[in-house]
């Protein structure tokens, strides 16, 4: 098969991802944020998903007043604002599992977040003949981006050697949006340029 889709059960349904920014300097690639919920019903004002497994992915930050992230961003230095494409790699010391991180995020009144900027790069290929891409791409029904689940023998492996399992494809030939939009763009054939985010955790 050209593309194998692994559709996961949704935890959230993030909207289209805003324009991505490249990872900043090393000093700003990881930073800590404290958010305090004024009430149990307080809204963070973001869409996140658990697809990576090791961290939560911030699909987008909503432009809505009175949300915790919006209020934090208004007073934070530009290099330490939470934005679409970031990963939440820890909450109150909980790390290593996106499910556990999400549970702690919901449970606690005061949340100490560790935010990790992604590494961004482009990967390109040109299809020739009937050779398949042979990519297994995971996504939620309305998730932002496609996560590389496995790479079989084919064009992707031959022409995109930089691509790894766990990478997240957020644009295809300049198009971004929900997973079905990206799948359609890949399936259209021809030359492909992926804009890819990678979470690089320290050893």
PDB file of C-alpha atoms in Angstrom:
ATOM      1  CA  UNK A   1       0.000   0.000   0.000  1.00  0.00           C
ATOM      2  CA  UNK A   2       1.071   3.584  -0.633  1.00  0.00           C
ATOM      3  CA  UNK A   3      -0.132   5.019   2.672  1.00  0.00           C
ATOM      4  CA  UNK A   4      -1.319   3.005   5.633  1.00  0.00           C
ATOM      5  CA  UNK A   5      -3.570   4.968   7.953  1.00  0.00           C
ATOM      6  CA  UNK A   6      -3.764   4.052  11.620  1.00  0.00           C
ATOM      7  CA  UNK A   7      -6.752   6.018  12.914  1.00  0.00           C
ATOM      8  CA  UNK A   8      -6.789   6.323  16.686  1.00  0.00           C
ATOM      9  CA  UNK A   9      -9.679   6.936  19.057  1.00  0.00           C
ATOM     10  CA  UNK A  10      -9.896  10.684  19.707  1.00  0.00           C
ATOM     11  CA  UNK A  11      -8.959  12.229  23.044  1.00  0.00           C
ATOM     12  CA  UNK A  12      -9.336  15.757  21.659  1.00  0.00           C
ATOM     13  CA  UNK A  13      -9.996  17.183  18.221  1.00  0.00           C
ATOM     14  CA  UNK A  14      -7.467  19.961  17.602  1.00  0.00           C
ATOM     15  CA  UNK A  15      -8.191  22.517  14.918  1.00  0.00           C
ATOM     16  CA  UNK A  16      -5.922  23.570  12.078  1.00  0.00           C
ATOM     17  CA  UNK A  17      -2.408  24.383  13.209  1.00  0.00           C
ATOM     18  CA  UNK A  18      -1.265  27.992  12.825  1.00  0.00           C
ATOM     19  CA  UNK A  19       1.815  28.840  10.824  1.00  0.00           C
ATOM     20  CA  UNK A  20       4.803  27.063  12.374  1.00  0.00           C
ATOM     21  CA  UNK A  21       7.896  28.836  13.577  1.00  0.00           C
ATOM     22  CA  UNK A  22      11.346  27.339  13.566  1.00  0.00           C
ATOM     23  CA  UNK A  23      12.880  26.191  16.807  1.00  0.00           C
ATOM     24  CA  UNK A  24      14.623  28.994  18.667  1.00  0.00           C
ATOM     25  CA  UNK A  25      18.151  28.924  20.083  1.00  0.00           C
ATOM     26  CA  UNK A  26      19.219  26.191  22.448  1.00  0.00           C
ATOM     27  CA  UNK A  27      18.592  28.378  25.507  1.00  0.00           C
ATOM     28  CA  UNK A  28      14.918  28.619  24.584  1.00  0.00           C
ATOM     29  CA  UNK A  29      14.315  25.118  23.261  1.00  0.00           C
ATOM     30  CA  UNK A  30      13.005  23.999  26.670  1.00  0.00           C
ATOM     31  CA  UNK A  31      11.477  26.126  29.400  1.00  0.00           C
ATOM     32  CA  UNK A  32       9.193  25.887  32.418  1.00  0.00           C
ATOM     33  CA  UNK A  33       5.804  27.530  32.913  1.00  0.00           C
ATOM     34  CA  UNK A  34       3.574  27.688  35.987  1.00  0.00           C
ATOM     35  CA  UNK A  35      -0.179  28.013  35.455  1.00  0.00           C
ATOM     36  CA  UNK A  36      -2.703  28.294  38.289  1.00  0.00           C
ATOM     37  CA  UNK A  37      -6.350  27.437  37.769  1.00  0.00           C
ATOM     38  CA  UNK A  38      -8.592  30.021  39.494  1.00  0.00           C
ATOM     39  CA  UNK A  39     -11.410  27.450  39.508  1.00  0.00           C
ATOM     40  CA  UNK A  40     -11.862  23.765  38.589  1.00  0.00           C
ATOM     41  CA  UNK A  41     -13.660  24.817  35.399  1.00  0.00           C
ATOM     42  CA  UNK A  42     -10.904  27.147  34.203  1.00  0.00           C
ATOM     43  CA  UNK A  43      -9.908  26.549  30.568  1.00  0.00           C
ATOM     44  CA  UNK A  44      -6.322  26.267  29.351  1.00  0.00           C
ATOM     45  CA  UNK A  45      -7.271  27.528  25.906  1.00  0.00           C
ATOM     46  CA  UNK A  46      -5.392  25.059  23.735  1.00  0.00           C
ATOM     47  CA  UNK A  47      -5.947  21.830  21.847  1.00  0.00           C
ATOM     48  CA  UNK A  48      -3.557  19.035  22.769  1.00  0.00           C
ATOM     49  CA  UNK A  49      -3.326  15.363  21.875  1.00  0.00           C
ATOM     50  CA  UNK A  50      -1.565  12.288  23.253  1.00  0.00           C
ATOM     51  CA  UNK A  51      -0.526  10.777  19.937  1.00  0.00           C
ATOM     52  CA  UNK A  52       3.246  10.963  20.478  1.00  0.00           C
ATOM     53  CA  UNK A  53       3.129   8.738  23.555  1.00  0.00           C
ATOM     54  CA  UNK A  54       5.954  10.459  25.467  1.00  0.00           C
ATOM     55  CA  UNK A  55       4.516  13.982  25.501  1.00  0.00           C
ATOM     56  CA  UNK A  56       1.427  16.050  24.773  1.00  0.00           C
ATOM     57  CA  UNK A  57       1.412  17.891  21.452  1.00  0.00           C
ATOM     58  CA  UNK A  58      -0.019  21.418  21.387  1.00  0.00           C
ATOM     59  CA  UNK A  59      -2.027  21.528  18.176  1.00  0.00           C
ATOM     60  CA  UNK A  60      -2.981  25.176  18.580  1.00  0.00           C
ATOM     61  CA  UNK A  61      -3.423  27.915  21.156  1.00  0.00           C
ATOM     62  CA  UNK A  62      -6.873  29.474  20.996  1.00  0.00           C
ATOM     63  CA  UNK A  63      -7.212  33.216  20.649  1.00  0.00           C
ATOM     64  CA  UNK A  64      -9.783  33.457  23.433  1.00  0.00           C
ATOM     65  CA  UNK A  65      -9.639  35.847  26.393  1.00  0.00           C
ATOM     66  CA  UNK A  66      -9.763  34.631  29.988  1.00  0.00           C
ATOM     67  CA  UNK A  67      -7.987  31.368  29.205  1.00  0.00           C
ATOM     68  CA  UNK A  68      -4.893  30.395  31.152  1.00  0.00           C
ATOM     69  CA  UNK A  69      -2.496  30.086  28.224  1.00  0.00           C
ATOM     70  CA  UNK A  70      -3.684  33.320  26.583  1.00  0.00           C
ATOM     71  CA  UNK A  71      -3.180  35.213  29.843  1.00  0.00           C
ATOM     72  CA  UNK A  72       0.234  33.665  30.347  1.00  0.00           C
ATOM     73  CA  UNK A  73       1.343  34.466  26.789  1.00  0.00           C
ATOM     74  CA  UNK A  74       0.316  38.126  27.113  1.00  0.00           C
ATOM     75  CA  UNK A  75       2.845  38.688  29.901  1.00  0.00           C
ATOM     76  CA  UNK A  76       5.564  36.207  28.867  1.00  0.00           C
ATOM     77  CA  UNK A  77       8.706  36.984  26.908  1.00  0.00           C
ATOM     78  CA  UNK A  78       8.218  36.221  23.228  1.00  0.00           C
ATOM     79  CA  UNK A  79      10.714  33.351  23.306  1.00  0.00           C
ATOM     80  CA  UNK A  80       8.849  31.683  26.169  1.00  0.00           C
ATOM     81  CA  UNK A  81       5.287  31.879  24.915  1.00  0.00           C
ATOM     82  CA  UNK A  82       3.386  28.632  24.422  1.00  0.00           C
ATOM     83  CA  UNK A  83       2.466  28.125  20.773  1.00  0.00           C
ATOM     84  CA  UNK A  84       1.144  25.591  18.317  1.00  0.00           C
ATOM     85  CA  UNK A  85       3.716  22.908  17.593  1.00  0.00           C
ATOM     86  CA  UNK A  86       5.157  22.811  21.115  1.00  0.00           C
ATOM     87  CA  UNK A  87       5.330  19.633  23.163  1.00  0.00           C
ATOM     88  CA  UNK A  88       4.468  19.378  26.859  1.00  0.00           C
ATOM     89  CA  UNK A  89       7.056  16.916  28.140  1.00  0.00           C
ATOM     90  CA  UNK A  90       6.307  17.197  31.850  1.00  0.00           C
ATOM     91  CA  UNK A  91       3.674  18.352  34.336  1.00  0.00           C
ATOM     92  CA  UNK A  92       4.483  18.583  38.050  1.00  0.00           C
ATOM     93  CA  UNK A  93       7.362  16.171  37.593  1.00  0.00           C
ATOM     94  CA  UNK A  94       5.273  13.606  35.683  1.00  0.00           C
ATOM     95  CA  UNK A  95       7.135  12.586  32.496  1.00  0.00           C
ATOM     96  CA  UNK A  96       7.481   9.817  29.963  1.00  0.00           C
ATOM     97  CA  UNK A  97       3.782   9.107  29.232  1.00  0.00           C
ATOM     98  CA  UNK A  98       1.391  11.429  27.426  1.00  0.00           C
ATOM     99  CA  UNK A  99      -1.567   9.777  29.186  1.00  0.00           C
ATOM    100  CA  UNK A 100      -0.059  10.339  32.638  1.00  0.00           C
ATOM    101  CA  UNK A 101       0.954  13.908  31.750  1.00  0.00           C
ATOM    102  CA  UNK A 102      -2.602  14.629  30.579  1.00  0.00           C
ATOM    103  CA  UNK A 103      -4.100  13.169  33.750  1.00  0.00           C
ATOM    104  CA  UNK A 104      -1.856  15.329  35.939  1.00  0.00           C
ATOM    105  CA  UNK A 105      -2.767  18.367  33.866  1.00  0.00           C
ATOM    106  CA  UNK A 106      -6.461  17.793  34.597  1.00  0.00           C
ATOM    107  CA  UNK A 107      -5.999  16.845  38.251  1.00  0.00           C
ATOM    108  CA  UNK A 108      -3.876  19.636  39.665  1.00  0.00           C
ATOM    109  CA  UNK A 109      -4.835  23.191  40.553  1.00  0.00           C
ATOM    110  CA  UNK A 110      -1.267  24.429  40.081  1.00  0.00           C
ATOM    111  CA  UNK A 111       0.560  22.972  37.066  1.00  0.00           C
ATOM    112  CA  UNK A 112       4.285  23.331  36.458  1.00  0.00           C
ATOM    113  CA  UNK A 113       4.758  22.626  32.755  1.00  0.00           C
ATOM    114  CA  UNK A 114       7.952  21.770  30.923  1.00  0.00           C
ATOM    115  CA  UNK A 115       7.591  22.931  27.325  1.00  0.00           C
ATOM    116  CA  UNK A 116       9.832  21.591  24.555  1.00  0.00           C
ATOM    117  CA  UNK A 117      10.163  23.339  21.211  1.00  0.00           C
ATOM    118  CA  UNK A 118      10.282  20.939  18.260  1.00  0.00           C
ATOM    119  CA  UNK A 119      13.016  20.615  15.709  1.00  0.00           C
ATOM    120  CA  UNK A 120      11.577  21.476  12.299  1.00  0.00           C
ATOM    121  CA  UNK A 121      12.818  20.324   8.904  1.00  0.00           C
ATOM    122  CA  UNK A 122      11.622  19.633   5.363  1.00  0.00           C
ATOM    123  CA  UNK A 123      11.689  16.254   3.615  1.00  0.00           C
ATOM    124  CA  UNK A 124      11.063  15.850  -0.108  1.00  0.00           C
ATOM    125  CA  UNK A 125      10.555  13.029  -2.574  1.00  0.00           C
ATOM    126  CA  UNK A 126       9.510  12.503  -6.180  1.00  0.00           C
ATOM    127  CA  UNK A 127       7.402   9.491  -7.028  1.00  0.00           C
ATOM    128  CA  UNK A 128       8.534   7.322  -9.913  1.00  0.00           C
ATOM    129  CA  UNK A 129       6.528   4.567 -11.490  1.00  0.00           C
ATOM    130  CA  UNK A 130       4.568   2.313  -9.184  1.00  0.00           C
ATOM    131  CA  UNK A 131       7.001   2.338  -6.265  1.00  0.00           C
ATOM    132  CA  UNK A 132       4.964   3.063  -3.087  1.00  0.00           C
ATOM    133  CA  UNK A 133       5.781   5.491  -0.306  1.00  0.00           C
ATOM    134  CA  UNK A 134       5.134   2.722   2.220  1.00  0.00           C
ATOM    135  CA  UNK A 135       4.416   5.020   5.165  1.00  0.00           C
ATOM    136  CA  UNK A 136       2.223   4.034   8.118  1.00  0.00           C
ATOM    137  CA  UNK A 137       0.802   7.302   9.436  1.00  0.00           C
ATOM    138  CA  UNK A 138      -1.103   7.588  12.722  1.00  0.00           C
ATOM    139  CA  UNK A 139      -3.720  10.214  13.414  1.00  0.00           C
ATOM    140  CA  UNK A 140      -6.879  10.946  15.342  1.00  0.00           C
ATOM    141  CA  UNK A 141      -9.983  11.597  13.224  1.00  0.00           C
ATOM    142  CA  UNK A 142      -9.553  15.385  13.418  1.00  0.00           C
ATOM    143  CA  UNK A 143      -5.965  15.667  14.593  1.00  0.00           C
ATOM    144  CA  UNK A 144      -3.534  18.245  13.336  1.00  0.00           C
ATOM    145  CA  UNK A 145      -0.752  16.466  11.507  1.00  0.00           C
ATOM    146  CA  UNK A 146       0.205  12.867  10.815  1.00  0.00           C
ATOM    147  CA  UNK A 147       2.643  10.933  12.977  1.00  0.00           C
ATOM    148  CA  UNK A 148       5.048   8.517  11.309  1.00  0.00           C
ATOM    149  CA  UNK A 149       4.329   5.096  12.824  1.00  0.00           C
ATOM    150  CA  UNK A 150       6.550   2.988  10.587  1.00  0.00           C
ATOM    151  CA  UNK A 151       8.552   3.294   7.347  1.00  0.00           C
ATOM    152  CA  UNK A 152       8.679   0.325   5.006  1.00  0.00           C
ATOM    153  CA  UNK A 153      10.735  -0.252   1.880  1.00  0.00           C
ATOM    154  CA  UNK A 154       9.748   2.310  -0.726  1.00  0.00           C
ATOM    155  CA  UNK A 155      10.217   5.882  -1.901  1.00  0.00           C
ATOM    156  CA  UNK A 156       9.947   7.464   1.547  1.00  0.00           C
ATOM    157  CA  UNK A 157      12.737   5.289   2.908  1.00  0.00           C
ATOM    158  CA  UNK A 158      14.913   5.830  -0.171  1.00  0.00           C
ATOM    159  CA  UNK A 159      14.410   9.565  -0.712  1.00  0.00           C
ATOM    160  CA  UNK A 160      13.601  10.765   2.813  1.00  0.00           C
ATOM    161  CA  UNK A 161      16.291   9.096   4.930  1.00  0.00           C
ATOM    162  CA  UNK A 162      16.003  11.873   7.518  1.00  0.00           C
ATOM    163  CA  UNK A 163      12.419  10.832   8.332  1.00  0.00           C
ATOM    164  CA  UNK A 164      12.027   8.853  11.589  1.00  0.00           C
ATOM    165  CA  UNK A 165       9.306   7.024  13.452  1.00  0.00           C
ATOM    166  CA  UNK A 166       7.650   9.515  15.813  1.00  0.00           C
ATOM    167  CA  UNK A 167       8.079  12.504  13.475  1.00  0.00           C
ATOM    168  CA  UNK A 168       4.981  14.594  12.881  1.00  0.00           C
ATOM    169  CA  UNK A 169       4.099  15.787   9.375  1.00  0.00           C
ATOM    170  CA  UNK A 170       2.275  19.118   9.724  1.00  0.00           C
ATOM    171  CA  UNK A 171       2.347  20.359   6.115  1.00  0.00           C
ATOM    172  CA  UNK A 172       2.253  18.662   2.721  1.00  0.00           C
ATOM    173  CA  UNK A 173       3.217  20.810  -0.269  1.00  0.00           C
ATOM    174  CA  UNK A 174       2.411  23.916   1.750  1.00  0.00           C
ATOM    175  CA  UNK A 175      -1.003  22.671   2.906  1.00  0.00           C
ATOM    176  CA  UNK A 176      -1.772  22.346   6.611  1.00  0.00           C
ATOM    177  CA  UNK A 177      -4.884  21.390   8.524  1.00  0.00           C
ATOM    178  CA  UNK A 178      -6.668  18.337   9.837  1.00  0.00           C
ATOM    179  CA  UNK A 179      -5.342  14.874   9.021  1.00  0.00           C
ATOM    180  CA  UNK A 180      -7.729  14.161   6.088  1.00  0.00           C
ATOM    181  CA  UNK A 181      -6.449  17.269   4.264  1.00  0.00           C
ATOM    182  CA  UNK A 182      -2.867  16.025   4.536  1.00  0.00           C
ATOM    183  CA  UNK A 183      -3.789  12.460   3.536  1.00  0.00           C
ATOM    184  CA  UNK A 184      -5.531  13.771   0.413  1.00  0.00           C
ATOM    185  CA  UNK A 185      -2.499  15.889  -0.474  1.00  0.00           C
ATOM    186  CA  UNK A 186      -0.181  12.890  -0.163  1.00  0.00           C
ATOM    187  CA  UNK A 187      -2.514  10.656  -2.152  1.00  0.00           C
ATOM    188  CA  UNK A 188      -2.663  13.145  -5.031  1.00  0.00           C
ATOM    189  CA  UNK A 189       0.743  11.942  -6.173  1.00  0.00           C
ATOM    190  CA  UNK A 190       3.632  13.781  -7.782  1.00  0.00           C
ATOM    191  CA  UNK A 191       6.436  15.494  -5.907  1.00  0.00           C
ATOM    192  CA  UNK A 192       5.957  15.795  -2.160  1.00  0.00           C
ATOM    193  CA  UNK A 193       7.429  18.194   0.364  1.00  0.00           C
ATOM    194  CA  UNK A 194       6.710  17.477   4.008  1.00  0.00           C
ATOM    195  CA  UNK A 195       7.185  20.002   6.780  1.00  0.00           C
ATOM    196  CA  UNK A 196       8.065  17.878   9.783  1.00  0.00           C
ATOM    197  CA  UNK A 197       8.291  18.422  13.539  1.00  0.00           C
ATOM    198  CA  UNK A 198      10.450  16.224  15.739  1.00  0.00           C
ATOM    199  CA  UNK A 199      10.503  15.977  19.504  1.00  0.00           C
ATOM    200  CA  UNK A 200      14.077  15.442  20.614  1.00  0.00           C
ATOM    201  CA  UNK A 201      14.162  14.401  24.260  1.00  0.00           C
ATOM    202  CA  UNK A 202      17.460  14.422  26.158  1.00  0.00           C
ATOM    203  CA  UNK A 203      18.891  10.978  27.044  1.00  0.00           C
TER     204      UNK A 203
END
